[in-house]
Tab-separated table of C-alpha atoms in Angstrom:
chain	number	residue	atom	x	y	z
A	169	UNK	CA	130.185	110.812	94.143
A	170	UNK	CA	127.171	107.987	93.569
A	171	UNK	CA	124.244	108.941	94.815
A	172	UNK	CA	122.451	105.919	94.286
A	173	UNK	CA	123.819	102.807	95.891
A	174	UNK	CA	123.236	99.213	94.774
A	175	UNK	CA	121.210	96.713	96.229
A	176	UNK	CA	123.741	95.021	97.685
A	177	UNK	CA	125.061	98.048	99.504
A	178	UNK	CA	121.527	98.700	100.624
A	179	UNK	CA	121.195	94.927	102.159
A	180	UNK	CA	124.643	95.403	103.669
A	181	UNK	CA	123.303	99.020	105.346
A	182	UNK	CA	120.099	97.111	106.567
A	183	UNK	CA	122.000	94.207	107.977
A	184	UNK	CA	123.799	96.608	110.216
A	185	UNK	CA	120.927	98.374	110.897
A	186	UNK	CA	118.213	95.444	111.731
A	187	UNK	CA	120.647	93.915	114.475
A	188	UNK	CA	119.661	90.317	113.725
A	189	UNK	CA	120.340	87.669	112.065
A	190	UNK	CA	119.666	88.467	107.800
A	191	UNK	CA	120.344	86.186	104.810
A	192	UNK	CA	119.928	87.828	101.566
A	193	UNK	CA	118.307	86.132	98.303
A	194	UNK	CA	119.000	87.720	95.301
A	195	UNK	CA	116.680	87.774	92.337
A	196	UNK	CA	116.133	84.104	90.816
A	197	UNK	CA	113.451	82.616	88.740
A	198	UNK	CA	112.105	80.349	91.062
A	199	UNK	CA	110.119	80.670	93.936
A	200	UNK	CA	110.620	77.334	95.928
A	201	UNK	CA	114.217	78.249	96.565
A	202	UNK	CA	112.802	81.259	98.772
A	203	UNK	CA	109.979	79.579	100.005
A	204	UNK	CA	111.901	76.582	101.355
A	205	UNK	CA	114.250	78.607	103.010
A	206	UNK	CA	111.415	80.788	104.724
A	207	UNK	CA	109.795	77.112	105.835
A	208	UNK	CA	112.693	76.182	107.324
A	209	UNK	CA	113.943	79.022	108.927
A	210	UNK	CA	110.041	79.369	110.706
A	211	UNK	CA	110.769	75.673	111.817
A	212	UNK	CA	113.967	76.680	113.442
A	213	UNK	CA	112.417	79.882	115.009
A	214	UNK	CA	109.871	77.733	116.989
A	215	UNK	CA	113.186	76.190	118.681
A	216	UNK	CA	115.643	78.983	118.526
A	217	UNK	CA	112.347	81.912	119.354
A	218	UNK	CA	112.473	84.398	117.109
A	219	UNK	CA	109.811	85.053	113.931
A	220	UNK	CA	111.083	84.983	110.132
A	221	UNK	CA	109.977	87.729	107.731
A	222	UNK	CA	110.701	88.185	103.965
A	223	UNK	CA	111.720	91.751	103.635
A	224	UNK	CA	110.898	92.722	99.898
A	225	UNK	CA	113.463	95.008	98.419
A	226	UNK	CA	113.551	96.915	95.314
A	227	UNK	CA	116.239	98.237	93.153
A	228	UNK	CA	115.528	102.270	93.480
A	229	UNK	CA	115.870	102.518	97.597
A	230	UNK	CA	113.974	100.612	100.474
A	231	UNK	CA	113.740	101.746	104.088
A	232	UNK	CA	117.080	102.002	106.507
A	233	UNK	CA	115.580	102.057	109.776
A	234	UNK	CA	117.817	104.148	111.011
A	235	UNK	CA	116.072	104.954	114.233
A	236	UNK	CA	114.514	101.050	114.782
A	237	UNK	CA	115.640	101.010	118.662
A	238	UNK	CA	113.277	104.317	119.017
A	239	UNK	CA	110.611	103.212	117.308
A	240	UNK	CA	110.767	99.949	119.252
A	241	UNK	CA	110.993	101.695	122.665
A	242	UNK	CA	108.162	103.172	121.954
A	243	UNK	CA	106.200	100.219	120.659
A	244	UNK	CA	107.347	98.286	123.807
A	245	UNK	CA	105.997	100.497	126.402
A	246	UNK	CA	102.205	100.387	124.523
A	247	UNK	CA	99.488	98.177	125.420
A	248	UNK	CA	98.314	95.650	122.814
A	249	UNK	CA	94.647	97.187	121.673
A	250	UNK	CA	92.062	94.337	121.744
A	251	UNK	CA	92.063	93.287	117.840
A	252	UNK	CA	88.632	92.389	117.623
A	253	UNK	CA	87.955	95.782	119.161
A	254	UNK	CA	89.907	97.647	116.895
A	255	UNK	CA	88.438	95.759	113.506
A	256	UNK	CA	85.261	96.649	114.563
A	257	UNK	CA	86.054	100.423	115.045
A	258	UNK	CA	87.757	100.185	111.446
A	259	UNK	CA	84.355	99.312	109.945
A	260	UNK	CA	82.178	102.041	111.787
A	261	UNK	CA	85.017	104.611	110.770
A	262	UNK	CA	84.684	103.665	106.983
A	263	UNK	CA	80.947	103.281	106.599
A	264	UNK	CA	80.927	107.224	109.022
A	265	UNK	CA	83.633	108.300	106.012
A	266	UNK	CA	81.736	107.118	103.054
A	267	UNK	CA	78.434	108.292	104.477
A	268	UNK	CA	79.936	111.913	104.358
A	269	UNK	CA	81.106	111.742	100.535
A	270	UNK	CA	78.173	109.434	99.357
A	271	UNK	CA	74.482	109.806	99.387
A	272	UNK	CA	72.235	107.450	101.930
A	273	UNK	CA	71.408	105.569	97.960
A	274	UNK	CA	74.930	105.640	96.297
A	275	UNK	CA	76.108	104.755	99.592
A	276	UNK	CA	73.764	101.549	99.575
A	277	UNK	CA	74.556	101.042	96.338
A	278	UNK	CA	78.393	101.034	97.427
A	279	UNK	CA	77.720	98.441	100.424
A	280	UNK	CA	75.097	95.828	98.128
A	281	UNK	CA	78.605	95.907	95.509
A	282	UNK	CA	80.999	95.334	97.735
A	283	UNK	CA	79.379	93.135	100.529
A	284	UNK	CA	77.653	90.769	97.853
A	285	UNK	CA	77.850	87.907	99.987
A	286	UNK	CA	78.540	85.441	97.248
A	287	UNK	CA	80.902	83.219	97.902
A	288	UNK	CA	81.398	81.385	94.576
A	289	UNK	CA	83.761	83.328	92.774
A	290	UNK	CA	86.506	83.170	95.445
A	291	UNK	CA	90.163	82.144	93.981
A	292	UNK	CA	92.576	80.465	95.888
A	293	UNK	CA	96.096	81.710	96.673
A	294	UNK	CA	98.784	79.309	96.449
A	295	UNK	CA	101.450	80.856	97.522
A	296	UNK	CA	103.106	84.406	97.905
A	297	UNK	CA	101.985	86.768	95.956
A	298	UNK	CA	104.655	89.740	96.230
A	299	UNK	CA	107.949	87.526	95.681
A	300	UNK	CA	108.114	88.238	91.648
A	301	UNK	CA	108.626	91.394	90.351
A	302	UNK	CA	105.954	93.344	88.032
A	303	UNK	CA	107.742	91.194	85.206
A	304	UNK	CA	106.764	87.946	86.253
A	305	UNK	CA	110.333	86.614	85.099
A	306	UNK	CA	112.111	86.597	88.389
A	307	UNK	CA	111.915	87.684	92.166
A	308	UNK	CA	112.460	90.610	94.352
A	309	UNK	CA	115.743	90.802	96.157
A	310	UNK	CA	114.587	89.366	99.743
A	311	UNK	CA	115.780	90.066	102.919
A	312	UNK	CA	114.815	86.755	105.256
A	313	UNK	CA	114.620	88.378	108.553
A	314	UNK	CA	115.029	86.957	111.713
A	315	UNK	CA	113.250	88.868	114.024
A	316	UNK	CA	113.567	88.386	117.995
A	317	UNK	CA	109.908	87.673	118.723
A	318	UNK	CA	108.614	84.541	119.681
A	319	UNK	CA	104.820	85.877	119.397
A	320	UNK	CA	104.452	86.426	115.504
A	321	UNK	CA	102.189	89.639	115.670
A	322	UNK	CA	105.539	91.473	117.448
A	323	UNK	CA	106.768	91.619	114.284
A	324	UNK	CA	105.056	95.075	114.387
A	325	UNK	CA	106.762	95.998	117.426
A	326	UNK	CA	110.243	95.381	115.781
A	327	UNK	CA	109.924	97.254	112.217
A	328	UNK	CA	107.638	100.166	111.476
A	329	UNK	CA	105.286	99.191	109.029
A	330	UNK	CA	102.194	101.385	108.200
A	331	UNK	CA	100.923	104.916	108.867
A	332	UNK	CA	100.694	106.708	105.710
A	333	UNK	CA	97.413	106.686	103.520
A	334	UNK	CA	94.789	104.325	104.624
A	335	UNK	CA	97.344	101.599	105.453
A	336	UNK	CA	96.841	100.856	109.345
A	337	UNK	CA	99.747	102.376	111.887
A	338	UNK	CA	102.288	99.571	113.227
A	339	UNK	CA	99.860	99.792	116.415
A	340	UNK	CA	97.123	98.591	114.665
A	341	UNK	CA	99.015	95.962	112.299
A	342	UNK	CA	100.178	94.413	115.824
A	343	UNK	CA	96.490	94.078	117.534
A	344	UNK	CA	94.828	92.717	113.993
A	345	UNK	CA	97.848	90.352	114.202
A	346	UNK	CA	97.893	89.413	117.417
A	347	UNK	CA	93.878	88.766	116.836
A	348	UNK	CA	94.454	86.882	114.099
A	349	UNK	CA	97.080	84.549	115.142
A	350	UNK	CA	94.830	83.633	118.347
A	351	UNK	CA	92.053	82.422	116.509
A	352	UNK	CA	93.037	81.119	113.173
A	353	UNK	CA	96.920	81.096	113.152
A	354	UNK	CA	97.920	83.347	110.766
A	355	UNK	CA	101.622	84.530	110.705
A	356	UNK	CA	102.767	87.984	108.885
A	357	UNK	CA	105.187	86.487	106.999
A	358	UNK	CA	105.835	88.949	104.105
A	359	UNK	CA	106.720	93.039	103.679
A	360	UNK	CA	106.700	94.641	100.884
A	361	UNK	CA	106.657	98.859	100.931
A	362	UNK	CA	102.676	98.873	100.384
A	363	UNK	CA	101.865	94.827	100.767
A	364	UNK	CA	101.451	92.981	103.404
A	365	UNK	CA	101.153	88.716	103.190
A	366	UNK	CA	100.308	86.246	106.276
A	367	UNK	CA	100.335	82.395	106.227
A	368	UNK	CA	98.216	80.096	108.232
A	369	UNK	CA	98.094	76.317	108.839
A	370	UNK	CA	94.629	75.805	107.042
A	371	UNK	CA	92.364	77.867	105.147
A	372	UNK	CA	89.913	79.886	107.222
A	373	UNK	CA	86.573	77.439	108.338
A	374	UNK	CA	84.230	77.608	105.874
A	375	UNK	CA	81.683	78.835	108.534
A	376	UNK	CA	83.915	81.609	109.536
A	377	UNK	CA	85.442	82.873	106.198
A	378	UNK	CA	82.371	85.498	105.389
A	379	UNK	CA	83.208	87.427	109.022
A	380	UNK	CA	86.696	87.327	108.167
A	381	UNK	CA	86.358	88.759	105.043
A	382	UNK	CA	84.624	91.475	106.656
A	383	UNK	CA	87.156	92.435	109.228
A	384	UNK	CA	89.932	92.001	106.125
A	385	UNK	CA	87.737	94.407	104.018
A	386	UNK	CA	87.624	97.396	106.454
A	387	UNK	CA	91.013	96.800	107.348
A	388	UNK	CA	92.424	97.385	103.917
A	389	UNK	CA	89.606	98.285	101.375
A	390	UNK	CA	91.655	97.272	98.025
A	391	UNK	CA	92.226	94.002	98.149
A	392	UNK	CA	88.115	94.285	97.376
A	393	UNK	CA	87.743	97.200	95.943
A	394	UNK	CA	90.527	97.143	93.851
A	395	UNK	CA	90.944	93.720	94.379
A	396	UNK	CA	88.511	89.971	94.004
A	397	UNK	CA	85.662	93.373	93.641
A	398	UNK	CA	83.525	91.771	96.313
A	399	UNK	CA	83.606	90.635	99.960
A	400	UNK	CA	81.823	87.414	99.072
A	401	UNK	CA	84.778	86.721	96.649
A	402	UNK	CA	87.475	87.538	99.186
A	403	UNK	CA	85.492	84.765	101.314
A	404	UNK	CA	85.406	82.505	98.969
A	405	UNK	CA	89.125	82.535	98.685
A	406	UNK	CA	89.813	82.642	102.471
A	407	UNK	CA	88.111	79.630	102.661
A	408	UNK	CA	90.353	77.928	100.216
A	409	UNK	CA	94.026	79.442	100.881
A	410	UNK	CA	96.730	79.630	103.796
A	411	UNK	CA	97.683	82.602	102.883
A	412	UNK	CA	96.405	86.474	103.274
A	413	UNK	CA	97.245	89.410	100.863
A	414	UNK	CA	96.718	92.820	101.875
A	415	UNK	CA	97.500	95.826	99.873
A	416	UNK	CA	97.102	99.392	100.171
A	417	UNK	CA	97.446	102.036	97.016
């Protein structure tokens, strides 16, 4: 008996599973065939109401959500924590954490690193960044996901996404959303097991991209610290790009 079943088997199983409407997109070598289809199907959304996502699959096994109508019970009968709030809390927790593993120096030595403030080295992102696979030759196989939300950050509410390592519970994804959308637009638009992409209508303000780079940086620490290496950086390119790349190790 096969163990391992094929992609195709594995969109099939989600299909059934996700109980919307799914088109799959195989591997290709370009990008705007994917992208175009995600544009309009977010287009249609806003007059059909439901959100599109681009589900990135793998060859060796992706999630079945199996038990999606418990999960989104569960997500339906909890409040929506106050996003600002909750980013906020996120960057007392880390600088409490790293003040218990780092000296009151290394620990300012950390925070002069990582906060420099300069904004000139910031790269913009032009598109997706997760579609491609580590190869560079060709894409993922996608999933383009209709999800039955007409408010974007619900996406959360409808498939389990976080929890494990530092990567912020569903909960938590939903309220940062739900944040962000309000005051700059952004839409998550991409999952990937361990990434996470948005897209907005303009870059961040120019004004505003240094305190967004903040909240971004305590919410997931490696897109700097692994990442652009400073929050100044990460501002720099928020103020340039419409869309957001988070990723957790």
């Amino acid at each position: 008996m096969r163990e391992n079943p094929t992609i195709e088997e594995q969109v099939e199983r989600l299909k059934q599973n996700l109980g919307c409407p799914c088109t799959y997109l195989p591997p290709r070598e370009d990008e705007e065939s994917i992208m175009s289809a995600y544009q309009k199907a977010a287009e249609r959304g806003k007059r059909e109401g439901f959100t599109p996502l681009l589900l990135v699959l793998d060859q060796w096994g992706n999630p079945t959500f199996d038990d999606l109508k418990a999960f989104q019970r569960e997500m339906a009968a909890a409040p929506v924590e106050d996003g600002k709030a909750l980013l906020h809390r996120f960057e007392e927790e880390a600088r409490a954490e790293l003040g218990e593993d780092l000296s009151p120096e290394e620990l300012e030595e950390h925070f002069n690193e990582a906060l420099d403030r300069d904004m000139s080295e910031g790269q913009e992102i032009t598109g997706f960044l997760s579609l491609k696979d580590y190869r560079g030759k060709q894409t993922q196989p996608i999933l383009l996901v209709e999800i039955p939300a007409t408010d974007p950050w619900e996406v959360f509410a409808y498939l389990p996404f976080g929890g494990w390592n530092e990567c912020p519970a569903p909960e938590e994804h939903r309220a940062a959303a739900k944040y962000w959308y309000k005051e700059y637009g952004a839409v998550p638009a991409v999952m990937a097991p361990d990434i996470l992409e948005y897209i907005l209508p303009a870059p961040v303000p120019q004004e505003r991209a240094m305190e967004v780079a903040m909240e971004q940086y305590f919410f997931c620490t490696d897109i700097v610290d692994q990442g652009v290496g400073s929050v100044g950086a990460l501002a720099g390119g928020l103020a340039q790009s419409k869309f957001w790349y988070f990723w957790w190790d």
